[in-house]
PDB file of C-alpha atoms in Angstrom:
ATOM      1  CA  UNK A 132     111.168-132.744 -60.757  1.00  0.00           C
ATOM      2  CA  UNK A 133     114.164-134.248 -62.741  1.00  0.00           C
ATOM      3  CA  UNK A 134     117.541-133.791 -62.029  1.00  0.00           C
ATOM      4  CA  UNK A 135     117.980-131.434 -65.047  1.00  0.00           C
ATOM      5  CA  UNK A 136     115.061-129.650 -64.272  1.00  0.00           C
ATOM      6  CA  UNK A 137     116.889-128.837 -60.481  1.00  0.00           C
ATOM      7  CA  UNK A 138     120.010-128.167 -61.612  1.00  0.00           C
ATOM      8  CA  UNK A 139     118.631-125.732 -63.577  1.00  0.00           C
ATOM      9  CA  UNK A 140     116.075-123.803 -61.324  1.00  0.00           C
ATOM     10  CA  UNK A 141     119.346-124.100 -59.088  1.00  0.00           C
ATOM     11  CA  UNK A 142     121.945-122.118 -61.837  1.00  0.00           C
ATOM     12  CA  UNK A 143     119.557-119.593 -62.749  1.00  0.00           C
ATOM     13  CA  UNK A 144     117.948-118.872 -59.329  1.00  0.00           C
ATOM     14  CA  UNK A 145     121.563-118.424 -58.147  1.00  0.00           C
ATOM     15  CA  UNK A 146     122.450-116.137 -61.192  1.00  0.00           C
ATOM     16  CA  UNK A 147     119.713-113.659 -60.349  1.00  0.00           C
ATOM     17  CA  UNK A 148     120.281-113.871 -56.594  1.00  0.00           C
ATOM     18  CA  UNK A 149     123.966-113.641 -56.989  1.00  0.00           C
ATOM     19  CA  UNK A 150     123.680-110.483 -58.833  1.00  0.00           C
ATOM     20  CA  UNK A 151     121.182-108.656 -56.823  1.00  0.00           C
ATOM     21  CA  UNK A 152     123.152-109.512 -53.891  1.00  0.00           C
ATOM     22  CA  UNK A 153     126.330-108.721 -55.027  1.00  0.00           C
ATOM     23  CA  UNK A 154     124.966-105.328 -55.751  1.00  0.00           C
ATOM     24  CA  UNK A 155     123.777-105.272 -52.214  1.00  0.00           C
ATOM     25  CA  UNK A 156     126.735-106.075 -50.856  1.00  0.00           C
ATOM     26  CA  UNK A 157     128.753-103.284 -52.477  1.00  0.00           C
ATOM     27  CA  UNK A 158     126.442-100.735 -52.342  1.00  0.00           C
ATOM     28  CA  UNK A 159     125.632-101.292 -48.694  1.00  0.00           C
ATOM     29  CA  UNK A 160     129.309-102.866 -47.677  1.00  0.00           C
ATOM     30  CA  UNK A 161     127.964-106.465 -46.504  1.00  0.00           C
ATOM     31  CA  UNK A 162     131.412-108.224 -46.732  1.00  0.00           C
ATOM     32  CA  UNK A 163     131.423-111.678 -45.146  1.00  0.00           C
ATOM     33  CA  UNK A 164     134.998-110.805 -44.218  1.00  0.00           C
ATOM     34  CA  UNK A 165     137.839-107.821 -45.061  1.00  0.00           C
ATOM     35  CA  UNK A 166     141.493-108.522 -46.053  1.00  0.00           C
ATOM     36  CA  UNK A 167     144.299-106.362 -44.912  1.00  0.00           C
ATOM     37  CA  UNK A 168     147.069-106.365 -48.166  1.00  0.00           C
ATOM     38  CA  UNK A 169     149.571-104.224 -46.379  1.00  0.00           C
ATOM     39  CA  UNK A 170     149.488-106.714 -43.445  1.00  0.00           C
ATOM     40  CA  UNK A 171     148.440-110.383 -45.303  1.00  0.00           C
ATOM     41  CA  UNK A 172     145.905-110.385 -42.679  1.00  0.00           C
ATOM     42  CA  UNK A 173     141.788-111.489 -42.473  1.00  0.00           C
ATOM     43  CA  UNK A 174     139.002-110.400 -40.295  1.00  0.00           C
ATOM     44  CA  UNK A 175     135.837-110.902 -40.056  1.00  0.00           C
ATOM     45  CA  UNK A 176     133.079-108.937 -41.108  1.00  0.00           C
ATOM     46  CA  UNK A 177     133.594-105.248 -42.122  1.00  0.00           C
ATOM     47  CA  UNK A 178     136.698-103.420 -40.399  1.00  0.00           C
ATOM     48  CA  UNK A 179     138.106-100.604 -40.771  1.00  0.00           C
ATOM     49  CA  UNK A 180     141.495 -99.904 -42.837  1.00  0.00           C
ATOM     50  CA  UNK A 181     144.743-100.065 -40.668  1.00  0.00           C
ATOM     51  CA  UNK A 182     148.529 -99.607 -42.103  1.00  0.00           C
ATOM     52  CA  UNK A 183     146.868 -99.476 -45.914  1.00  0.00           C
ATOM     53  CA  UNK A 184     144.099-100.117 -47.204  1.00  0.00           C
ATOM     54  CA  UNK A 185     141.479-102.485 -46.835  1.00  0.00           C
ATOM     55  CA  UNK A 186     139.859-104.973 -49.818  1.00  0.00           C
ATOM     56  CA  UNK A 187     136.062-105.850 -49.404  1.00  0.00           C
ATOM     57  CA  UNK A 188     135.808-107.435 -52.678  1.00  0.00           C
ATOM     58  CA  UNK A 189     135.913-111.154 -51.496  1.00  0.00           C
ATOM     59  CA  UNK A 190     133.769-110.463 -48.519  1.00  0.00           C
ATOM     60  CA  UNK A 191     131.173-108.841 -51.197  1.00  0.00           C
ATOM     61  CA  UNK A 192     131.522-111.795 -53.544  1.00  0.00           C
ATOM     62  CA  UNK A 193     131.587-114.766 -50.557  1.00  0.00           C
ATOM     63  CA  UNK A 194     128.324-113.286 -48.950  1.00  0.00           C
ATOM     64  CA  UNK A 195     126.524-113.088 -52.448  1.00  0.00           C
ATOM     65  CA  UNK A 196     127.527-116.656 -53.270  1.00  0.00           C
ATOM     66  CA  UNK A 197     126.793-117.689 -49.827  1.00  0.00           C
ATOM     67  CA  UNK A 198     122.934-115.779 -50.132  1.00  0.00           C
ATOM     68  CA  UNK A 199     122.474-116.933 -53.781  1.00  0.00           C
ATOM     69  CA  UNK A 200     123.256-120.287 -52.820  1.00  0.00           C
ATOM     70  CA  UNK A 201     120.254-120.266 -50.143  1.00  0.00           C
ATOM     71  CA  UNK A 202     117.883-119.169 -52.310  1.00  0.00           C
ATOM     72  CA  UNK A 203     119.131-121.053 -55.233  1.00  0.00           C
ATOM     73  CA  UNK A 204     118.886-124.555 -52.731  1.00  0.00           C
ATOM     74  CA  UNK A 205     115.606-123.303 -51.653  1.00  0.00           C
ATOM     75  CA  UNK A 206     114.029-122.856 -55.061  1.00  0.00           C
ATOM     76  CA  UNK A 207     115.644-126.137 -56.413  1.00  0.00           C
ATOM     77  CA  UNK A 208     113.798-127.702 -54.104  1.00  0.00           C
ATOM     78  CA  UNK A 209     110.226-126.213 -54.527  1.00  0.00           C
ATOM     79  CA  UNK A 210     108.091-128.925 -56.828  1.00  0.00           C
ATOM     80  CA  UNK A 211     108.195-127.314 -60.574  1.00  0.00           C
ATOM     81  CA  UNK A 212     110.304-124.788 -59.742  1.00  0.00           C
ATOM     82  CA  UNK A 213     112.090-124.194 -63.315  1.00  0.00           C
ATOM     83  CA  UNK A 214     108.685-124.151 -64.746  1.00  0.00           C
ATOM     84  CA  UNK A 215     107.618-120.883 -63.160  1.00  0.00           C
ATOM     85  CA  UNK A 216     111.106-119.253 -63.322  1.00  0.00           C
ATOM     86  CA  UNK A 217     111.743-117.298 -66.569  1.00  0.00           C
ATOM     87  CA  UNK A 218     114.934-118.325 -68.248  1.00  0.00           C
ATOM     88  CA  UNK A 219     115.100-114.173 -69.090  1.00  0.00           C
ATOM     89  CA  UNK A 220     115.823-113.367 -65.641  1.00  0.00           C
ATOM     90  CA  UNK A 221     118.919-115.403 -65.410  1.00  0.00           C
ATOM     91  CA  UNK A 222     120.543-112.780 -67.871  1.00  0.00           C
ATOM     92  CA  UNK A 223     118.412-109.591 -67.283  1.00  0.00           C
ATOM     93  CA  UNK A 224     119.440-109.170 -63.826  1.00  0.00           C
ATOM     94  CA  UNK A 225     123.042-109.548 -63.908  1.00  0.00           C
ATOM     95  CA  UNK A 226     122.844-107.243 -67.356  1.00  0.00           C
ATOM     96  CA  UNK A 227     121.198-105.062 -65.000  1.00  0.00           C
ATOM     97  CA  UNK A 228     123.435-104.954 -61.963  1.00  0.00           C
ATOM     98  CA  UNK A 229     126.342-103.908 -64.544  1.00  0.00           C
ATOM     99  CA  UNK A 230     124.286-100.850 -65.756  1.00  0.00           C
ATOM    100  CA  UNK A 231     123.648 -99.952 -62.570  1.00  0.00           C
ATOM    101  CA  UNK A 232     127.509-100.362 -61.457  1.00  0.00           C
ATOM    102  CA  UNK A 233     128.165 -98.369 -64.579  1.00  0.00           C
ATOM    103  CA  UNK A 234     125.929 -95.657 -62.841  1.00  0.00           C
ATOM    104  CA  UNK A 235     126.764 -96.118 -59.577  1.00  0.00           C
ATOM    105  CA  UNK A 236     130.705 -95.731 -60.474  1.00  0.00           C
ATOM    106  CA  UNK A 237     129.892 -92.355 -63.030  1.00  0.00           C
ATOM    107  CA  UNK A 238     131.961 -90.126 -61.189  1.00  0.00           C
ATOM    108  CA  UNK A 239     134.969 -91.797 -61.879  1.00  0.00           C
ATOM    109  CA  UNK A 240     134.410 -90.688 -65.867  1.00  0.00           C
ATOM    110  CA  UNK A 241     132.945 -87.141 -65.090  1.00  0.00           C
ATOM    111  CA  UNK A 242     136.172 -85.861 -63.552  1.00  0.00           C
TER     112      UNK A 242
ATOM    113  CA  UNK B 512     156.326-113.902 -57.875  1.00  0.00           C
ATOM    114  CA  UNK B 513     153.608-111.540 -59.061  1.00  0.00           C
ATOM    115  CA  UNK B 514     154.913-110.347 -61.830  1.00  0.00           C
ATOM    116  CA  UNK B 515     155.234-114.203 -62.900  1.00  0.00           C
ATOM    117  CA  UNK B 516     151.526-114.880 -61.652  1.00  0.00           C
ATOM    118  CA  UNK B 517     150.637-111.420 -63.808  1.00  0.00           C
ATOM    119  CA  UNK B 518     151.937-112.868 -67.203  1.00  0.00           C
ATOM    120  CA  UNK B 519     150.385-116.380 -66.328  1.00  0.00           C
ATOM    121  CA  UNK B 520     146.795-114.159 -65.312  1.00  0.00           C
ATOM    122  CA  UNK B 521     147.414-112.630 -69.008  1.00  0.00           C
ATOM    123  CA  UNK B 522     148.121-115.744 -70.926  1.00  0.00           C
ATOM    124  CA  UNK B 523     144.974-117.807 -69.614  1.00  0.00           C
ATOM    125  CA  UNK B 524     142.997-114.063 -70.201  1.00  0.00           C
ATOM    126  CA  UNK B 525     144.556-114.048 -74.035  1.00  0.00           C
ATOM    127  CA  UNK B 526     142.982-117.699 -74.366  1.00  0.00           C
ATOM    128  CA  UNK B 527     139.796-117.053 -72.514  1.00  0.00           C
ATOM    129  CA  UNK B 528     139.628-113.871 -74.663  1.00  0.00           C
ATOM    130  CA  UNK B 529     139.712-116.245 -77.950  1.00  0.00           C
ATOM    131  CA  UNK B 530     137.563-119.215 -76.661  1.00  0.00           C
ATOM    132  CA  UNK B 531     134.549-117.080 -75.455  1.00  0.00           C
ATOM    133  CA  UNK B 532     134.518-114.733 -78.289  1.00  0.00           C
ATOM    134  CA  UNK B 533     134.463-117.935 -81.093  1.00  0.00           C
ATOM    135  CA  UNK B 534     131.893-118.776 -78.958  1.00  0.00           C
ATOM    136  CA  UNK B 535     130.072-115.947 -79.082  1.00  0.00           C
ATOM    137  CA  UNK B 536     130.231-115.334 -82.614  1.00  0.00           C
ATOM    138  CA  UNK B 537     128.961-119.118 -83.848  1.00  0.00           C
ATOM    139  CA  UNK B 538     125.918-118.611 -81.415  1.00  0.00           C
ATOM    140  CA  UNK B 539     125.508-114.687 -82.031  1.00  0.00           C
ATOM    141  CA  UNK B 540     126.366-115.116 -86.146  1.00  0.00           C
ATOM    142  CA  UNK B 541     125.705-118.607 -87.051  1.00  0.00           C
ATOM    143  CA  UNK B 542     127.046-119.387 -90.903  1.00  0.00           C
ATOM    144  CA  UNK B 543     123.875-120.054 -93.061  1.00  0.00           C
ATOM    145  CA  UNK B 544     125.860-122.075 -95.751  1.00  0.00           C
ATOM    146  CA  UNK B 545     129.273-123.863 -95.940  1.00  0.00           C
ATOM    147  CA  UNK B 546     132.065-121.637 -95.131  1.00  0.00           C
ATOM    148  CA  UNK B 547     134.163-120.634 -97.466  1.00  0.00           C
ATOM    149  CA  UNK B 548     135.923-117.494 -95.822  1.00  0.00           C
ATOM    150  CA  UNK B 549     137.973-117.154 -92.950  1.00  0.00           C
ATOM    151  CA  UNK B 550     134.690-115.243 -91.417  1.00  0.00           C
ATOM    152  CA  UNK B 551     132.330-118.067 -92.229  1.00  0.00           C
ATOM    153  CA  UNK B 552     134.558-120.740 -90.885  1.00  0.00           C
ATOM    154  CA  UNK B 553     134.424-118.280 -87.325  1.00  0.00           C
ATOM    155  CA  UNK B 554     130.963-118.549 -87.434  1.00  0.00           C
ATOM    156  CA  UNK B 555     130.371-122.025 -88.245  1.00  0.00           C
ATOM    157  CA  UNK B 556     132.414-123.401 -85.279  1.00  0.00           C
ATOM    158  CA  UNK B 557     130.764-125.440 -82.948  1.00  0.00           C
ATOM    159  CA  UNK B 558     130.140-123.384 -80.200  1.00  0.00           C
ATOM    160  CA  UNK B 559     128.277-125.958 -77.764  1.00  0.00           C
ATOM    161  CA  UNK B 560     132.266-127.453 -77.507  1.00  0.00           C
ATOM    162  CA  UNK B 561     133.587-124.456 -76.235  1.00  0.00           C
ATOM    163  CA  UNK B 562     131.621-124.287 -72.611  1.00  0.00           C
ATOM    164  CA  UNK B 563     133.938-126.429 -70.751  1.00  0.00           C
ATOM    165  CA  UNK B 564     137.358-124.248 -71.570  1.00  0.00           C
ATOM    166  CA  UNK B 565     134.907-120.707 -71.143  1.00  0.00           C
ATOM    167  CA  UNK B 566     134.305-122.338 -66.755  1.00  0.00           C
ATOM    168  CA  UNK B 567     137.616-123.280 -66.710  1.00  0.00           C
ATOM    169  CA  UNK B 568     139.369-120.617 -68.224  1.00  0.00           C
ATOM    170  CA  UNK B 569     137.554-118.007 -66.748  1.00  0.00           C
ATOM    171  CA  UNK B 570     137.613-119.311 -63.489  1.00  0.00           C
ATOM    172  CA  UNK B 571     141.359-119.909 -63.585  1.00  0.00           C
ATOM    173  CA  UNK B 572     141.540-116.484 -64.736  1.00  0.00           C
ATOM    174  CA  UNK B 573     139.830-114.547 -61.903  1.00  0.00           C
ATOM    175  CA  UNK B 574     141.404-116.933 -59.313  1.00  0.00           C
ATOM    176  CA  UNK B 575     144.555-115.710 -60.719  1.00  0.00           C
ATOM    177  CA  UNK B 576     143.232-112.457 -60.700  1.00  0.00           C
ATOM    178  CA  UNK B 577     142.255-112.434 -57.516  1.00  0.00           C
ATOM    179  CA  UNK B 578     145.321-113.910 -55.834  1.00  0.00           C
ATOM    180  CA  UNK B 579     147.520-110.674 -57.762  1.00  0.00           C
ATOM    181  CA  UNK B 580     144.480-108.140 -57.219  1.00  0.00           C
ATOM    182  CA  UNK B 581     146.381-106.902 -53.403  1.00  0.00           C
ATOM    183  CA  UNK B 582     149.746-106.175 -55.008  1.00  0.00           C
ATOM    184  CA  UNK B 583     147.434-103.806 -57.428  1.00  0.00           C
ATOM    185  CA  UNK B 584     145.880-102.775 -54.326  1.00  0.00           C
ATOM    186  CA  UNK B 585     148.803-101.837 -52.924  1.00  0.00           C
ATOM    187  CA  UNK B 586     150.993-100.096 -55.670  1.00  0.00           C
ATOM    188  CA  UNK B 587     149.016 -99.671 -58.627  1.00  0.00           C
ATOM    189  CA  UNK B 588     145.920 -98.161 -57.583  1.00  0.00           C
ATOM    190  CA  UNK B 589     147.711 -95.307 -55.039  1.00  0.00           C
ATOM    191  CA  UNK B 590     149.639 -94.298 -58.050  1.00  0.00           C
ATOM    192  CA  UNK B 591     146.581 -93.775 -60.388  1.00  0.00           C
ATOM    193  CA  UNK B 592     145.140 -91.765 -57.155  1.00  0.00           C
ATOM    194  CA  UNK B 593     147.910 -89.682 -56.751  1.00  0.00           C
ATOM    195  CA  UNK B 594     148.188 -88.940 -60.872  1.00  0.00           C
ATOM    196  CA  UNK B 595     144.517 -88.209 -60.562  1.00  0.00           C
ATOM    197  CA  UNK B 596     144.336 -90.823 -63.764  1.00  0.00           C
ATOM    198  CA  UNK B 597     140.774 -91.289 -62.456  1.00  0.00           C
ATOM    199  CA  UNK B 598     139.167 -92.793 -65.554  1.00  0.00           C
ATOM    200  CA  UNK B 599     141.461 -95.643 -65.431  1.00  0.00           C
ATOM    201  CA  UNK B 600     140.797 -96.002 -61.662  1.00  0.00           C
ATOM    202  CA  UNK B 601     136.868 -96.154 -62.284  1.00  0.00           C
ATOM    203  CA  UNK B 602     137.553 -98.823 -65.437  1.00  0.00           C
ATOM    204  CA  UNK B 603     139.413-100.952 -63.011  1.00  0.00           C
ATOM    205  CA  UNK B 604     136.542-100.812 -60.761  1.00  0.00           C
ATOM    206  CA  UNK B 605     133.853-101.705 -63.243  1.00  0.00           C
ATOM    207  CA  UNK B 606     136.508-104.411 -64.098  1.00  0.00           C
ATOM    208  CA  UNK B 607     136.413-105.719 -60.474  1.00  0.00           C
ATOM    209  CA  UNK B 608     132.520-105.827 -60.398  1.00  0.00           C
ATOM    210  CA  UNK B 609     131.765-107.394 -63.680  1.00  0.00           C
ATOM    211  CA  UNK B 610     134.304-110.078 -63.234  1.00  0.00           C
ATOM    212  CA  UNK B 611     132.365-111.090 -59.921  1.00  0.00           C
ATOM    213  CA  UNK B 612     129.079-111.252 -61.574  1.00  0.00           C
ATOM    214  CA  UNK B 613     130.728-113.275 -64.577  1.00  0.00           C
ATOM    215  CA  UNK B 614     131.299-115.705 -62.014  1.00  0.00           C
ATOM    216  CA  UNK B 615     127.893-115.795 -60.812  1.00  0.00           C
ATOM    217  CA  UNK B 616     126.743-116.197 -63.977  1.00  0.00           C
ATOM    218  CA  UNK B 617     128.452-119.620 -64.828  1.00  0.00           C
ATOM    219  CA  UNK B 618     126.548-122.077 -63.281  1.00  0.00           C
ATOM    220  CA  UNK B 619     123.737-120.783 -65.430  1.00  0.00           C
ATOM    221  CA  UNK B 620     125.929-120.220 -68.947  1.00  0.00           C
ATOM    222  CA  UNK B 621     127.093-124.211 -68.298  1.00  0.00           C
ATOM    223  CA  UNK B 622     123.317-125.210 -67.613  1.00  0.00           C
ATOM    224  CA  UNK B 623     122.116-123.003 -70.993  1.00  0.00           C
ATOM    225  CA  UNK B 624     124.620-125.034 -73.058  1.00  0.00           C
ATOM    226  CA  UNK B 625     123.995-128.545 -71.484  1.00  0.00           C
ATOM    227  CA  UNK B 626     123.157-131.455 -74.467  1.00  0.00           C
ATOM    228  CA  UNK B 627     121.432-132.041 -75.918  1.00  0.00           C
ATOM    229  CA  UNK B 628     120.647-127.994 -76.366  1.00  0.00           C
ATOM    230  CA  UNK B 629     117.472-126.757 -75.369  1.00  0.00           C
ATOM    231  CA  UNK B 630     115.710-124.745 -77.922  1.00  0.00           C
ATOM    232  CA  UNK B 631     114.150-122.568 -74.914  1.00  0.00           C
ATOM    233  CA  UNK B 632     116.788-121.379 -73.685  1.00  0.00           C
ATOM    234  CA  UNK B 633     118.306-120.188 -77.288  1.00  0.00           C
ATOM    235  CA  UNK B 634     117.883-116.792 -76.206  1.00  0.00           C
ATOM    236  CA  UNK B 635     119.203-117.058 -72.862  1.00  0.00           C
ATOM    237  CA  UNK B 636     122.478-119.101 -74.280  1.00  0.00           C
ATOM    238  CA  UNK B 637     123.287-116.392 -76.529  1.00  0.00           C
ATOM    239  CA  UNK B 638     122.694-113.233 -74.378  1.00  0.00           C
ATOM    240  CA  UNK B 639     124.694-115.133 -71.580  1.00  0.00           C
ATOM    241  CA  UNK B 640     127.486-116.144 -73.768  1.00  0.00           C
ATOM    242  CA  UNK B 641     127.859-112.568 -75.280  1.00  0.00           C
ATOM    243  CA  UNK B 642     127.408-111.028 -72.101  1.00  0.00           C
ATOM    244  CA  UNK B 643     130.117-113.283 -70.702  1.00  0.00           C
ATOM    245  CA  UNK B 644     132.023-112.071 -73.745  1.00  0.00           C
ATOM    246  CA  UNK B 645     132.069-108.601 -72.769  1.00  0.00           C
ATOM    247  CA  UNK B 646     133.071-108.716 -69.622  1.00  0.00           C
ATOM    248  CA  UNK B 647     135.921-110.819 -70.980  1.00  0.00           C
ATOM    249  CA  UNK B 648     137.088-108.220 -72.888  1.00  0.00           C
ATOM    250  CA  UNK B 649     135.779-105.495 -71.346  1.00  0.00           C
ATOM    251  CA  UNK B 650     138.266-107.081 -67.747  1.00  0.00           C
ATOM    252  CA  UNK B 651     141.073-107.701 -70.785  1.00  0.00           C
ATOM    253  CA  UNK B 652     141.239-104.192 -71.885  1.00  0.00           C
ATOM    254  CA  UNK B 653     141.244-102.528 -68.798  1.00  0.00           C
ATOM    255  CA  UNK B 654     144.235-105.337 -67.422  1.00  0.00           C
ATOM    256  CA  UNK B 655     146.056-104.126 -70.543  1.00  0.00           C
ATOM    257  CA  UNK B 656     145.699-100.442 -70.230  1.00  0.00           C
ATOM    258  CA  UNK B 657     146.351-100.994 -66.499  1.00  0.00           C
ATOM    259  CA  UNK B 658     149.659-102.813 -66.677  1.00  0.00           C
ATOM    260  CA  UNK B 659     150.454-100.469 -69.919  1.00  0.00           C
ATOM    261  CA  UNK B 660     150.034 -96.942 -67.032  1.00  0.00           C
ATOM    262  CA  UNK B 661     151.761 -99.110 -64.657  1.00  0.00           C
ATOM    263  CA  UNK B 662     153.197-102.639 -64.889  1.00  0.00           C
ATOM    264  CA  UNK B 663     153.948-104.548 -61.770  1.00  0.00           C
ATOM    265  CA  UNK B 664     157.601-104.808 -60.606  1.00  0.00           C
ATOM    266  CA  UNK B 665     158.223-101.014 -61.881  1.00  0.00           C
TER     267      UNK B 665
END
């Protein structure tokens, strides 16, 4: 496999990954980690909110990245990989994990 | 300190917001002759030379973003709560979750544009770059209409 050809199975096996994952993450609360604003402080994994809220969002997005990147490694490294892969999913799943945020997030616009 | 970082967040969105949707257009719209209009000279820009500002200034952007996103954690989003402005709440969220998957989808957008351009990926260099697009101004809007409710500092 060529470089090119591996750098690509690698960007768009990440780019589907990364979106199904994300989605994962959020909808299941999978953060790698949870920041406290109020207090400037980190933990690990998912913990609950103490003197304000607490922010998942960069938990969500590191374990997606870190999951996507896996896969993304793995499938870079299979023998014709881009080959098999259809170029189509790189943009039809993260099209579809915004639909399905747009669905998931509804009641915000039906109040 | 934020309110600095805010305008800075804006600015690099306000260039993003012009560099991705030129972009867009010359791949979406391509001119068919020479241009002679201010609307054919949009759409006959070379939009291959645009990738490298799109990682960069969208990256920049949502590290900005990011780094400013707990001060709207903190006082902006209680306040929309408490007015019950929940439409603008949900926006913001949407906002939040297409700007992550934007990221994700850059390794990919760079790879679709590489040279010399790949005929089969035509389709997916298009779709990615208008979907990029979107959330662009789809994240630009809702910053606007955001700070516009409730600007930091206030």
């Amino acid at each position: 496999m060529t470089p090119s050809s591996t750098r690509g199975t690698f960007a768009m096996v990440f780019m589907v990954v990364y979106a199904v994952a994300y989605a994962i993450a959020v909808e299941n609360n999978y953060a790698l980690f949870t920041y406290h604003p109020a207090t400037g402080e980190f933990g690990p994994l998912v913990q609950a909110a103490r003197e304000g809220p607490a922010m998942y969002w960069y938990g969500w997005m590191t374990s997606a990245a870190i999951a996507a990147s896996i896969a993304a490694g793995i499938a870079s490294s299979l023998p014709h990989g881009v080959q098999r892969f259809w170029s189509g999913w790189s943009w039809a799943f993260p099209i579809a994990a915004m639909v399905l945020f747009g669905y998931l997030l509804r009641g915000f616009f039906m109040r | 300190m934020t309110t600095l970082l805010l305008i800075i967040h804006g600015l690099l969105a306000v260039a993003l917001l012009g560099v991705v949707t030129h972009q867009a257009i010359g791949v979406l719209l391509p001119a068919a002759k020479a241009p002679a209009s201010f609307l054919d000279r949009m759409r006959s820009v070379s939009a291959s030379s645009y990738v490298t500002a799109v990682v960069v200034l969208y990256i920049g952007t949502a590290i900005l973003g990011a780094v400013i996103y707990p001060e709207y954690r903190l006082g902006v989003r209680v306040v929309l709560e408490q007015l019950a402005l929940s439409k603008a709440n949900g926006a913001f969220e949407l906002k939040e979750h297409f700007a992550a998957i934007g990221l994700g989808m850059l390794p990919a957008y760079a790879f679709f544009w590489r040279q010399p351009l790949d005929e089969k990926y035509a389709r997916a260099r298009a779709v990615t770059t208008a979907t990029l697009a979107f959330i662009v101004w789809w994240s630009f809007f809702v910053g606007h209409i955001l700070n516009n409710i409730r600007g930091f500092g206030s």
